[in-house]
XYZ file of C-alpha atoms in Angstrom:
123
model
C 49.747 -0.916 134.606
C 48.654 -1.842 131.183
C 50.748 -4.710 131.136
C 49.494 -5.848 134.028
C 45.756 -5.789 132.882
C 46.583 -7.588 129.525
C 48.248 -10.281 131.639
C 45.316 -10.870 133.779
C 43.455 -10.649 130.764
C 45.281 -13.434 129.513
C 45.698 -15.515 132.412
C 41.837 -15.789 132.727
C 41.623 -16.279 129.130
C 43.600 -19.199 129.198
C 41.919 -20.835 132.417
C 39.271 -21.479 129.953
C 36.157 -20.067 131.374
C 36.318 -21.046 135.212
C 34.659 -18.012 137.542
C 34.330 -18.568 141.183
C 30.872 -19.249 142.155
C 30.645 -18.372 146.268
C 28.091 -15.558 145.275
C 26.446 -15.761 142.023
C 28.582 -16.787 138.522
C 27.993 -16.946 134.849
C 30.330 -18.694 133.024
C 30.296 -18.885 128.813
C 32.483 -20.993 127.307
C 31.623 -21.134 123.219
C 28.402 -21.827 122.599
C 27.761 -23.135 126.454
C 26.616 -21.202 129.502
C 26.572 -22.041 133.131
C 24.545 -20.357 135.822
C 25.246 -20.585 139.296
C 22.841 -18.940 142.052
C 23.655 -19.406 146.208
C 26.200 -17.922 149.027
C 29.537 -19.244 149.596
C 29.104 -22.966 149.494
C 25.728 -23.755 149.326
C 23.792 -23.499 145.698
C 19.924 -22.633 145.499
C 20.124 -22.994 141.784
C 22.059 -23.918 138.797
C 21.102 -24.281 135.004
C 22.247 -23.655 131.957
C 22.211 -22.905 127.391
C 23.495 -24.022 124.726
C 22.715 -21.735 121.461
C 20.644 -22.996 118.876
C 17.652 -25.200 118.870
C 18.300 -28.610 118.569
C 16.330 -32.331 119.103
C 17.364 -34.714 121.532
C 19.316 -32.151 123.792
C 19.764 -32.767 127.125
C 22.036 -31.903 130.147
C 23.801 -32.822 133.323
C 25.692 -31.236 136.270
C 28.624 -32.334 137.397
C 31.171 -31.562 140.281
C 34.815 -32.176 140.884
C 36.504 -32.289 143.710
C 40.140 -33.219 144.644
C 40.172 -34.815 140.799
C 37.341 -36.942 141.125
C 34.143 -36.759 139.249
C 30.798 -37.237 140.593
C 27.239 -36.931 138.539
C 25.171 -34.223 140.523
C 21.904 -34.322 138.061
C 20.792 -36.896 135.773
C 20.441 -36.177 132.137
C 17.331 -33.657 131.908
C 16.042 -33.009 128.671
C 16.651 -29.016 127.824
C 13.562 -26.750 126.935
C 13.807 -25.037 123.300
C 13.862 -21.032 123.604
C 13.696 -18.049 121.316
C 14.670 -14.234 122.988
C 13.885 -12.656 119.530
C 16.573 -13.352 116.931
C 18.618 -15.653 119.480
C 17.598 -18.898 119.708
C 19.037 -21.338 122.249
C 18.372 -24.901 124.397
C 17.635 -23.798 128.041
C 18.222 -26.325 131.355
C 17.684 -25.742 135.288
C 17.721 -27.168 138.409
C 17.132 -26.134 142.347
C 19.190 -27.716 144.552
C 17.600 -25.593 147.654
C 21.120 -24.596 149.429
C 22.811 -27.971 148.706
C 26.507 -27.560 150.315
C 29.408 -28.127 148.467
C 32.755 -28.902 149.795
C 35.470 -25.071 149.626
C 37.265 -26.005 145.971
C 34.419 -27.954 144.067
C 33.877 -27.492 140.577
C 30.632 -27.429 139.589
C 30.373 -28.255 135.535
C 27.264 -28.596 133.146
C 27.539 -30.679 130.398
C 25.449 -31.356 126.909
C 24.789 -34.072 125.093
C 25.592 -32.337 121.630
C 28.910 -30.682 122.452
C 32.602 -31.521 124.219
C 32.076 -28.083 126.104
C 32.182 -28.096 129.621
C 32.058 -24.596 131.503
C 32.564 -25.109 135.135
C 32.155 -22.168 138.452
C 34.488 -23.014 141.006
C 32.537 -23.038 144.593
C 34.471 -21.996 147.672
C 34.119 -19.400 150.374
C-alpha cells in the first residue's frame, strides 16, 4: 500500500502540475498559480499569480487541444497584491460558462517567467 501511494505520488509529480479542471482546480507550478472555476466543460472563471511584485507583468490564457494552441485572452496587465508578508502579481478573467471541448488544456502564461501551469477540462 505504501508503495503504491509513493508511486502515485510520483507519477503526479512528474506530470508537472496538470489537475483536472471539470469542477473547480488549482494548479501551482513554482512560482505560478492557475485557478479554474465552472462544471464539467464549461468555465465561469479563470485567473491566476505569480509571487512577487513586479513592473510590466502581464498574462494570458491559453488552451490546447489535440496539440494545437489557441490564445483564449489577450495579454492583461496583472494587479500588484500584498496578503501580509506574501506579496504576489494577481490576474482574472470571466468567461461566463464558456464550453470547452472533453480533453482541453487550459494554461496561463506570464510575461516574466517560462512557467506554464495548465487544468485539464473534461467531463
Amino acid at each position: 500500500m505504501k508503495k503504491m501511494i509513493c508511486a502515485a505520488a510520483a507519477t503526479a509529480f512528474l506530470l508537472g502540475g496538470a489537475w483536472p479542471a471539470h469542477a473547480d482546480a488549482t494548479v501551482k507550478k513554482g512560482k505560478v498559480g492557475l485557478v479554474v472555476k465552472g462544471k464539467r466543460l464549461s468555465v465561469k472563471q479563470a485567473g491566476g499569480w505569480m509571487d512577487g511584485h513586479g513592473t510590466g507583468v502581464k498574462a494570458r490564457l491559453y488552451s490546447v487541444y489535440k496539440g494545437v494552441r489557441t490564445d483564449i485572452t489577450r495579454w492583461k496587465d496583472a494587479t500588484p497584491t500584498s496578503a501580509g508578508m506574501t506579496k504576489f502579481s494577481n490576474v482574472n478573467w470571466k468567461f461566463e460558462g464558456r464550453k470547452f471541448a472533453n480533453g482541453t488544456w487550459l494554461c496561463i502564461q506570464f510575461n516574466k517567467t517560462d512557467v506554464t501551469p495548465c487544468a485539464k477540462i473534461h467531463r
